[in-house]
Tab-separated table of C-alpha atoms (C1' of nucleotides) in Angstrom:
chain	number	residue	atom	x	y	z
A	30	UNK	CA	-32.519	-178.225	96.814
A	31	UNK	CA	-35.056	-177.830	94.126
A	32	UNK	CA	-36.019	-181.423	93.444
A	33	UNK	CA	-38.913	-182.839	95.447
A	34	UNK	CA	-38.423	-185.500	98.102
A	35	UNK	CA	-40.256	-188.159	96.155
A	36	UNK	CA	-38.192	-187.486	93.096
A	37	UNK	CA	-34.971	-187.625	95.090
A	38	UNK	CA	-35.943	-190.921	96.622
A	39	UNK	CA	-36.685	-192.315	93.200
A	40	UNK	CA	-33.321	-191.133	91.965
A	41	UNK	CA	-31.489	-192.759	94.842
A	42	UNK	CA	-33.292	-196.033	94.315
A	43	UNK	CA	-32.487	-195.955	90.651
A	44	UNK	CA	-28.899	-195.306	91.578
A	45	UNK	CA	-28.662	-198.368	93.823
A	46	UNK	CA	-30.364	-200.580	91.304
A	47	UNK	CA	-28.147	-199.436	88.465
A	48	UNK	CA	-24.970	-199.929	90.473
A	49	UNK	CA	-25.975	-203.454	91.400
A	50	UNK	CA	-26.874	-204.276	87.831
A	51	UNK	CA	-23.587	-202.880	86.608
A	52	UNK	CA	-21.776	-204.881	89.272
A	53	UNK	CA	-19.970	-201.948	90.782
A	54	UNK	CA	-19.635	-201.361	94.482
A	55	UNK	CA	-22.066	-199.250	96.384
A	56	UNK	CA	-19.719	-197.207	98.505
A	57	UNK	CA	-20.494	-194.526	100.969
A	58	UNK	CA	-18.693	-191.961	98.814
A	59	UNK	CA	-20.553	-192.822	95.630
A	60	UNK	CA	-23.812	-192.670	97.486
A	61	UNK	CA	-23.114	-189.212	98.839
A	62	UNK	CA	-21.736	-187.850	95.615
A	63	UNK	CA	-24.770	-188.976	93.730
A	64	UNK	CA	-27.075	-187.652	96.435
A	65	UNK	CA	-25.365	-184.280	96.300
A	66	UNK	CA	-26.233	-183.874	92.641
A	67	UNK	CA	-29.630	-185.519	92.885
A	68	UNK	CA	-30.763	-183.233	95.667
A	69	UNK	CA	-29.578	-180.140	93.903
A	70	UNK	CA	-31.610	-178.292	91.359
A	71	UNK	CA	-28.390	-176.561	90.433
A	72	UNK	CA	-25.974	-178.171	88.045
A	73	UNK	CA	-22.850	-178.236	90.117
A	74	UNK	CA	-19.325	-178.649	88.832
A	75	UNK	CA	-16.928	-181.145	90.417
A	76	UNK	CA	-15.548	-178.642	92.894
A	77	UNK	CA	-19.006	-177.677	94.123
A	78	UNK	CA	-19.994	-181.298	94.558
A	79	UNK	CA	-16.775	-181.851	96.445
A	80	UNK	CA	-17.496	-179.080	98.918
A	81	UNK	CA	-21.043	-180.232	99.437
A	82	UNK	CA	-20.095	-183.831	100.050
A	83	UNK	CA	-17.226	-182.913	102.305
A	84	UNK	CA	-19.619	-181.608	104.901
A	85	UNK	CA	-20.982	-185.093	105.300
A	86	UNK	CA	-17.836	-187.067	104.411
A	87	UNK	CA	-14.888	-184.974	105.597
A	88	UNK	CA	-12.269	-187.397	104.302
A	89	UNK	CA	-13.556	-187.368	100.718
A	90	UNK	CA	-11.007	-186.350	98.133
A	91	UNK	CA	-11.538	-184.302	95.025
A	92	UNK	CA	-10.178	-186.946	92.723
A	93	UNK	CA	-12.698	-189.447	94.012
A	94	UNK	CA	-15.377	-186.955	93.108
A	95	UNK	CA	-14.031	-186.661	89.580
A	96	UNK	CA	-13.724	-190.389	89.150
A	97	UNK	CA	-17.173	-191.016	90.525
A	98	UNK	CA	-18.743	-188.331	88.401
A	99	UNK	CA	-17.548	-190.021	85.234
A	100	UNK	CA	-18.597	-193.423	86.486
A	101	UNK	CA	-22.087	-192.107	87.140
A	102	UNK	CA	-22.083	-190.463	83.777
A	103	UNK	CA	-21.050	-193.695	82.054
A	104	UNK	CA	-23.819	-195.509	83.888
A	105	UNK	CA	-26.266	-192.968	82.558
A	106	UNK	CA	-27.231	-191.816	86.045
A	107	UNK	CA	-26.207	-188.248	85.429
A	108	UNK	CA	-25.425	-186.193	82.350
A	109	UNK	CA	-23.190	-183.244	81.687
A	110	UNK	CA	-24.132	-179.763	80.563
A	111	UNK	CA	-22.545	-179.040	77.235
A	112	UNK	CA	-20.236	-181.571	75.671
A	113	UNK	CA	-18.431	-183.720	78.224
A	114	UNK	CA	-14.667	-183.434	78.657
A	115	UNK	CA	-14.453	-180.739	76.023
A	116	UNK	CA	-12.562	-177.516	75.812
A	117	UNK	CA	-14.332	-174.277	75.002
A	118	UNK	CA	-15.134	-174.051	71.321
A	119	UNK	CA	-15.829	-171.013	69.209
A	120	UNK	CA	-18.336	-170.221	66.532
A	121	UNK	CA	-18.338	-167.358	64.008
A	122	UNK	CA	-21.779	-168.187	62.702
A	123	UNK	CA	-23.974	-165.459	64.116
A	124	UNK	CA	-27.026	-166.529	62.151
A	125	UNK	CA	-29.638	-168.524	63.987
A	126	UNK	CA	-28.619	-172.164	64.019
A	127	UNK	CA	-28.490	-175.297	66.140
A	128	UNK	CA	-25.944	-177.996	66.851
A	129	UNK	CA	-25.551	-181.690	66.547
A	130	UNK	CA	-22.809	-182.843	68.922
A	131	UNK	CA	-21.206	-186.270	69.067
A	132	UNK	CA	-20.705	-187.131	72.726
A	133	UNK	CA	-17.894	-189.515	71.898
A	134	UNK	CA	-15.589	-187.578	69.583
A	135	UNK	CA	-16.870	-184.033	69.904
A	136	UNK	CA	-17.768	-183.626	66.250
A	137	UNK	CA	-20.111	-180.668	65.978
A	138	UNK	CA	-22.236	-179.657	63.011
A	139	UNK	CA	-24.670	-176.842	62.493
A	140	UNK	CA	-28.201	-177.471	61.394
A	141	UNK	CA	-31.213	-175.291	60.779
A	142	UNK	CA	-34.839	-175.683	61.695
A	143	UNK	CA	-37.519	-173.109	61.031
A	144	UNK	CA	-39.852	-174.978	63.316
A	145	UNK	CA	-37.544	-174.681	66.291
A	146	UNK	CA	-36.800	-171.072	65.469
A	147	UNK	CA	-40.472	-170.245	65.733
A	148	UNK	CA	-41.156	-171.866	69.077
A	149	UNK	CA	-41.582	-169.343	71.838
A	150	UNK	CA	-39.976	-169.872	75.219
A	151	UNK	CA	-42.336	-170.481	78.139
A	152	UNK	CA	-43.011	-167.571	80.469
A	153	UNK	CA	-41.203	-169.295	83.300
A	154	UNK	CA	-37.972	-168.512	81.488
A	155	UNK	CA	-38.708	-164.830	81.253
A	156	UNK	CA	-38.827	-164.706	85.029
A	157	UNK	CA	-35.227	-165.901	85.198
A	158	UNK	CA	-33.642	-163.159	83.140
A	159	UNK	CA	-33.234	-161.711	79.657
A	160	UNK	CA	-32.710	-164.374	77.062
A	161	UNK	CA	-30.425	-163.301	74.267
A	162	UNK	CA	-30.061	-166.432	72.243
A	163	UNK	CA	-31.816	-169.755	72.095
A	164	UNK	CA	-30.603	-172.838	70.364
A	165	UNK	CA	-31.147	-176.534	70.273
A	166	UNK	CA	-28.467	-179.053	71.025
A	167	UNK	CA	-28.950	-182.534	69.659
A	168	UNK	CA	-26.557	-184.926	71.353
A	169	UNK	CA	-25.733	-188.420	70.275
A	170	UNK	CA	-23.146	-190.417	68.396
A	171	UNK	CA	-21.943	-189.429	64.972
A	172	UNK	CA	-21.999	-192.177	62.368
A	173	UNK	CA	-18.322	-193.021	62.767
A	174	UNK	CA	-18.501	-193.295	66.550
A	175	UNK	CA	-21.728	-195.222	66.407
A	176	UNK	CA	-20.101	-197.777	64.121
A	177	UNK	CA	-17.104	-197.995	66.432
A	178	UNK	CA	-19.229	-198.432	69.544
A	179	UNK	CA	-21.257	-201.162	67.972
A	180	UNK	CA	-18.132	-203.045	67.075
A	181	UNK	CA	-16.551	-202.816	70.515
A	182	UNK	CA	-19.813	-203.462	72.311
A	183	UNK	CA	-18.719	-201.108	75.091
A	184	UNK	CA	-15.787	-203.237	76.203
A	185	UNK	CA	-14.128	-200.390	78.029
A	186	UNK	CA	-16.068	-199.577	81.156
A	187	UNK	CA	-14.564	-196.186	81.841
A	188	UNK	CA	-15.084	-194.906	78.314
A	189	UNK	CA	-11.393	-194.167	77.891
A	190	UNK	CA	-12.442	-193.967	74.300
A	191	UNK	CA	-13.632	-190.399	74.510
A	192	UNK	CA	-10.785	-188.315	73.137
A	193	UNK	CA	-10.230	-184.662	73.855
A	194	UNK	CA	-11.886	-183.146	70.815
A	195	UNK	CA	-10.547	-183.070	67.257
A	196	UNK	CA	-12.904	-183.407	64.312
A	197	UNK	CA	-12.568	-185.778	61.440
B	24	UNK	CA	-14.341	-174.770	55.060
B	25	UNK	CA	-18.047	-175.038	55.061
B	26	UNK	CA	-19.054	-171.394	54.902
B	27	UNK	CA	-19.506	-169.869	51.456
B	28	UNK	CA	-17.133	-167.237	50.092
B	29	UNK	CA	-19.739	-164.504	50.140
B	30	UNK	CA	-20.589	-165.249	53.721
B	31	UNK	CA	-16.930	-165.241	54.732
B	32	UNK	CA	-16.365	-161.910	53.068
B	33	UNK	CA	-19.352	-160.472	54.879
B	34	UNK	CA	-18.013	-161.795	58.163
B	35	UNK	CA	-14.603	-160.246	57.588
B	36	UNK	CA	-16.109	-156.906	56.712
B	37	UNK	CA	-18.255	-156.993	59.782
B	38	UNK	CA	-15.139	-157.797	61.763
B	39	UNK	CA	-13.244	-154.750	60.489
B	40	UNK	CA	-16.190	-152.468	61.020
B	41	UNK	CA	-16.792	-153.681	64.542
B	42	UNK	CA	-13.140	-153.329	65.517
B	43	UNK	CA	-13.028	-149.779	64.259
B	44	UNK	CA	-16.234	-148.903	66.050
B	45	UNK	CA	-14.957	-150.433	69.252
B	46	UNK	CA	-11.718	-148.497	68.836
B	47	UNK	CA	-9.471	-151.538	69.031
B	48	UNK	CA	-6.545	-152.126	66.754
B	49	UNK	CA	-6.873	-154.143	63.608
B	50	UNK	CA	-3.801	-156.307	63.872
B	51	UNK	CA	-2.583	-158.991	61.542
B	52	UNK	CA	-3.030	-161.575	64.283
B	53	UNK	CA	-6.603	-160.646	65.098
B	54	UNK	CA	-7.437	-160.674	61.430
B	55	UNK	CA	-6.084	-164.169	60.929
B	56	UNK	CA	-7.558	-165.558	64.095
B	57	UNK	CA	-10.975	-164.311	63.156
B	58	UNK	CA	-10.578	-165.561	59.609
B	59	UNK	CA	-9.633	-168.985	60.871
B	60	UNK	CA	-12.915	-169.338	62.705
B	61	UNK	CA	-15.000	-167.569	60.092
B	62	UNK	CA	-13.801	-169.820	57.304
B	63	UNK	CA	-14.381	-172.952	59.293
B	64	UNK	CA	-17.683	-174.712	59.474
B	65	UNK	CA	-16.253	-176.571	62.443
B	66	UNK	CA	-16.300	-175.028	65.865
B	67	UNK	CA	-12.634	-175.103	66.763
B	68	UNK	CA	-11.176	-174.833	70.233
B	69	UNK	CA	-8.301	-172.449	70.981
B	70	UNK	CA	-5.619	-175.005	70.233
B	71	UNK	CA	-7.093	-175.833	66.843
B	72	UNK	CA	-7.355	-172.170	65.921
B	73	UNK	CA	-3.771	-171.746	67.013
B	74	UNK	CA	-2.511	-174.497	64.721
B	75	UNK	CA	-4.496	-173.211	61.800
B	76	UNK	CA	-3.311	-169.658	62.169
B	77	UNK	CA	0.279	-170.675	62.738
B	78	UNK	CA	0.530	-171.894	59.185
B	79	UNK	CA	0.013	-168.350	58.001
B	80	UNK	CA	1.531	-166.507	60.983
B	81	UNK	CA	4.338	-168.719	62.290
B	82	UNK	CA	5.242	-166.398	65.157
B	83	UNK	CA	1.742	-166.360	66.643
B	84	UNK	CA	1.528	-167.504	70.236
B	85	UNK	CA	-1.174	-169.513	71.904
B	86	UNK	CA	-1.871	-166.907	74.531
B	87	UNK	CA	-2.558	-164.311	71.866
B	88	UNK	CA	-5.102	-166.700	70.456
B	89	UNK	CA	-6.793	-167.046	73.817
B	90	UNK	CA	-6.790	-163.317	74.431
B	91	UNK	CA	-8.101	-162.562	70.978
B	92	UNK	CA	-10.809	-165.174	71.193
B	93	UNK	CA	-12.258	-163.519	74.276
B	94	UNK	CA	-11.958	-160.077	72.734
B	95	UNK	CA	-13.883	-161.265	69.693
B	96	UNK	CA	-16.402	-162.892	71.939
B	97	UNK	CA	-16.864	-159.693	73.946
B	98	UNK	CA	-17.347	-157.781	70.721
B	99	UNK	CA	-20.058	-160.210	69.766
B	100	UNK	CA	-18.196	-161.335	66.657
B	101	UNK	CA	-18.067	-164.944	67.741
B	102	UNK	CA	-19.843	-167.015	70.353
B	103	UNK	CA	-18.905	-170.033	72.377
B	104	UNK	CA	-20.489	-173.459	72.369
B	105	UNK	CA	-21.847	-174.207	75.788
B	106	UNK	CA	-21.332	-171.764	78.600
B	107	UNK	CA	-18.177	-169.697	78.221
B	108	UNK	CA	-15.303	-170.082	80.680
B	109	UNK	CA	-17.124	-172.774	82.555
B	110	UNK	CA	-16.087	-176.058	84.018
B	111	UNK	CA	-17.995	-179.209	83.265
B	112	UNK	CA	-21.248	-179.317	85.192
B	113	UNK	CA	-23.371	-182.289	86.091
B	114	UNK	CA	-27.068	-182.936	86.076
B	115	UNK	CA	-29.028	-185.716	87.773
B	116	UNK	CA	-32.295	-184.762	86.168
B	117	UNK	CA	-32.854	-187.461	83.579
B	118	UNK	CA	-36.326	-186.244	82.697
B	119	UNK	CA	-36.688	-184.222	79.546
B	120	UNK	CA	-35.848	-180.604	80.313
B	121	UNK	CA	-34.105	-177.515	79.006
B	122	UNK	CA	-31.746	-174.930	80.407
B	123	UNK	CA	-31.588	-171.241	80.968
B	124	UNK	CA	-27.940	-170.218	81.348
B	125	UNK	CA	-26.624	-166.860	82.470
B	126	UNK	CA	-23.597	-166.050	80.340
B	127	UNK	CA	-22.196	-163.743	82.991
B	128	UNK	CA	-22.356	-165.722	86.229
B	129	UNK	CA	-23.107	-169.239	85.042
B	130	UNK	CA	-26.397	-169.568	86.866
B	131	UNK	CA	-28.297	-172.448	85.298
B	132	UNK	CA	-31.940	-173.339	85.765
B	133	UNK	CA	-34.092	-176.054	84.295
B	134	UNK	CA	-37.283	-175.296	82.492
B	135	UNK	CA	-39.878	-177.359	80.693
B	136	UNK	CA	-41.686	-176.888	77.439
B	137	UNK	CA	-44.071	-179.364	75.918
B	138	UNK	CA	-43.955	-177.472	72.666
B	139	UNK	CA	-40.206	-177.863	72.330
B	140	UNK	CA	-40.410	-181.485	73.386
B	141	UNK	CA	-42.752	-182.205	70.519
B	142	UNK	CA	-40.740	-180.609	67.738
B	143	UNK	CA	-39.104	-183.149	65.497
B	144	UNK	CA	-35.527	-182.722	64.351
B	145	UNK	CA	-35.009	-182.072	60.645
B	146	UNK	CA	-33.869	-184.988	58.507
B	147	UNK	CA	-30.508	-183.354	57.920
B	148	UNK	CA	-29.637	-184.213	61.509
B	149	UNK	CA	-30.451	-187.874	61.084
B	150	UNK	CA	-27.784	-188.040	58.417
B	151	UNK	CA	-25.135	-186.978	60.919
B	152	UNK	CA	-25.648	-189.763	63.436
B	153	UNK	CA	-27.947	-191.151	66.124
B	154	UNK	CA	-29.399	-188.469	68.308
B	155	UNK	CA	-29.896	-189.582	71.893
B	156	UNK	CA	-31.021	-186.427	73.579
B	157	UNK	CA	-32.215	-183.051	72.439
B	158	UNK	CA	-32.551	-179.975	74.559
B	159	UNK	CA	-32.864	-176.257	74.251
B	160	UNK	CA	-30.420	-173.844	75.728
B	161	UNK	CA	-31.625	-170.325	76.369
B	162	UNK	CA	-28.670	-168.053	76.994
B	163	UNK	CA	-28.776	-164.559	78.367
B	164	UNK	CA	-28.310	-162.633	81.579
B	165	UNK	CA	-30.013	-163.614	84.803
B	166	UNK	CA	-31.851	-160.834	86.581
B	167	UNK	CA	-29.024	-160.115	88.993
B	168	UNK	CA	-26.368	-159.884	86.267
B	169	UNK	CA	-28.630	-157.849	84.050
B	170	UNK	CA	-29.097	-155.334	86.832
B	171	UNK	CA	-25.360	-155.228	87.441
B	172	UNK	CA	-24.543	-154.760	83.764
B	173	UNK	CA	-26.998	-151.942	83.412
B	174	UNK	CA	-25.444	-150.135	86.336
B	175	UNK	CA	-21.890	-150.431	85.113
B	176	UNK	CA	-22.818	-149.700	81.522
B	177	UNK	CA	-20.139	-152.136	80.357
B	178	UNK	CA	-17.233	-150.115	81.732
B	179	UNK	CA	-14.861	-153.023	81.657
B	180	UNK	CA	-13.963	-153.830	78.096
B	181	UNK	CA	-12.524	-157.255	78.755
B	182	UNK	CA	-15.482	-158.435	80.812
B	183	UNK	CA	-13.213	-159.326	83.720
B	184	UNK	CA	-16.542	-159.476	85.453
B	185	UNK	CA	-17.330	-163.000	84.347
B	186	UNK	CA	-16.496	-165.159	87.337
B	187	UNK	CA	-15.744	-168.833	87.237
B	188	UNK	CA	-19.138	-170.246	88.089
B	189	UNK	CA	-20.767	-170.389	91.487
B	190	UNK	CA	-24.514	-170.005	91.767
B	191	UNK	CA	-26.331	-167.702	94.082
C	30	DT	C1'	4.646	-140.884	69.130
C	31	DT	C1'	2.293	-143.833	72.106
C	32	DA	C1'	-1.094	-146.701	74.012
C	33	DG	C1'	-2.778	-150.903	72.906
C	34	DG	C1'	-1.202	-155.523	71.407
C	35	DT	C1'	2.023	-159.326	71.154
C	36	DG	C1'	5.379	-163.023	72.428
C	37	DC	C1'	7.643	-165.289	75.948
C	38	DA	C1'	7.894	-167.593	80.113
C	39	DA	C1'	6.035	-168.525	84.307
C	40	DA	C1'	1.910	-169.033	87.117
C	41	DT	C1'	-2.794	-170.803	87.814
C	42	DT	C1'	-6.550	-173.586	87.588
C	43	DC	C1'	-8.751	-177.782	86.484
C	44	DT	C1'	-8.473	-182.704	85.890
C	45	DT	C1'	-6.210	-187.120	85.714
C	46	DT	C1'	-2.996	-190.832	87.319
C	47	DG	C1'	0.087	-194.119	90.077
C	48	DC	C1'	0.280	-196.467	94.078
C	49	DA	C1'	-0.524	-198.532	98.644
C	50	DC	C1'	-4.145	-199.239	101.838
C	51	DC	C1'	-9.131	-200.061	102.813
C	52	DC	C1'	-13.823	-201.887	102.594
C	53	DT	C1'	-17.807	-203.875	100.018
C	54	DG	C1'	-19.656	-207.989	98.288
D	1	DC	C1'	-10.766	-212.740	101.573
D	2	DA	C1'	-10.207	-210.562	96.902
D	3	DG	C1'	-10.587	-207.040	93.876
D	4	DG	C1'	-12.585	-202.873	93.149
D	5	DG	C1'	-12.479	-198.248	95.263
D	6	DT	C1'	-10.338	-194.546	97.880
D	7	DG	C1'	-6.969	-190.975	99.537
D	8	DC	C1'	-2.755	-188.877	98.817
D	9	DA	C1'	0.615	-186.802	96.266
D	10	DA	C1'	2.290	-185.715	92.097
D	11	DA	C1'	1.717	-185.325	87.060
D	12	DG	C1'	-0.648	-183.324	83.096
D	13	DA	C1'	-3.741	-180.270	80.558
D	14	DA	C1'	-5.795	-176.100	79.643
D	15	DT	C1'	-5.922	-171.273	80.323
D	16	DT	C1'	-4.291	-166.904	82.236
D	17	DT	C1'	-0.968	-163.305	83.610
D	18	DG	C1'	3.299	-160.115	84.143
D	19	DC	C1'	6.429	-157.803	81.631
D	20	DA	C1'	9.288	-155.696	78.026
D	21	DC	C1'	9.265	-154.960	73.220
D	22	DC	C1'	6.672	-153.876	68.977
D	23	DT	C1'	3.397	-151.665	65.823
D	24	DA	C1'	-1.168	-149.757	64.100
D	25	DA	C1'	-3.259	-145.434	64.234
DNA sequence: TTAGGTGCAAATTCTTTGCACCCTG
DNA sequence: CAGGGTGCAAAGAATTTGCACCTAA
């Protein structure tokens, strides 16, 4: 529980508002799942959220957690760490570089930036541990996916669109 | 194939040297698996590497690819995008922030940096697509894992240590 | 020769889906 | 009351492991 009370309250209100606007139901489960993440300064995975929520909603099921998590993500109420719904990817480029990642198709491209390379991390980070590598991740839609999205005008609510990886 | 020939050659030489120093065998499979990633400007997942290598080594098996990938990663010859061996994690903090991630235990903490927030992305990124969010990821070992590693002096070659998530 | 490495097949772990019932709007 | 949402069970992916044979050193 790292987030402050006021901030949590604001998050919950935003949650209710967004659900109403999107016309989706405000169920007990969704409420608690969102609260679980909102109250946590951690960045829990589905299983962790599940365990947390289960203490308050014993009948909750793991698949509801998964489904809800993606709904919240589609609504823009939460985000994912790293690329969403992606497998682990590998990189043989040991030189300092950064990544542009398309959140829809997973396309990933390196880029360089001397400016970023020169920025020093704040001291607060040093207190956490030894940093070995720092890089920037720029997330968005690649040109192809942006074009596609514009065309479809987000017809599909559950973003079935997002494929499991594969570059162009 | 985005990397230049010279760079690829350098990577392969580094690979051979590192394997010898680490005292692990220089097998045909390892060679080709590393080459597959080194020659690619993409950041392939295990399955993609597998398909690529199979064209040159038809008998290769997917599990060898997985095993080799982690060996290479432990040797520091390749890195992973996002946290290695981690499940998808969720974040309800919509405010601009960055992450410190422990590569050993998965511990993740937010941090803030006005300086980073103000840096503009290079134009080369704009050509790739629409960036929606930019954040910095500082990877390293948290204090607890750093202490543990120092004690063990990396006894375990295959880093069996790395658990599947869970914060403290 | 010989220990580390590989392929195969089976086991795990993580995530998604189909379906019938339930509850919010 | 109607349709979206949930729980359950079972399917599907992705990744790992045990074991016997093979091969680089």
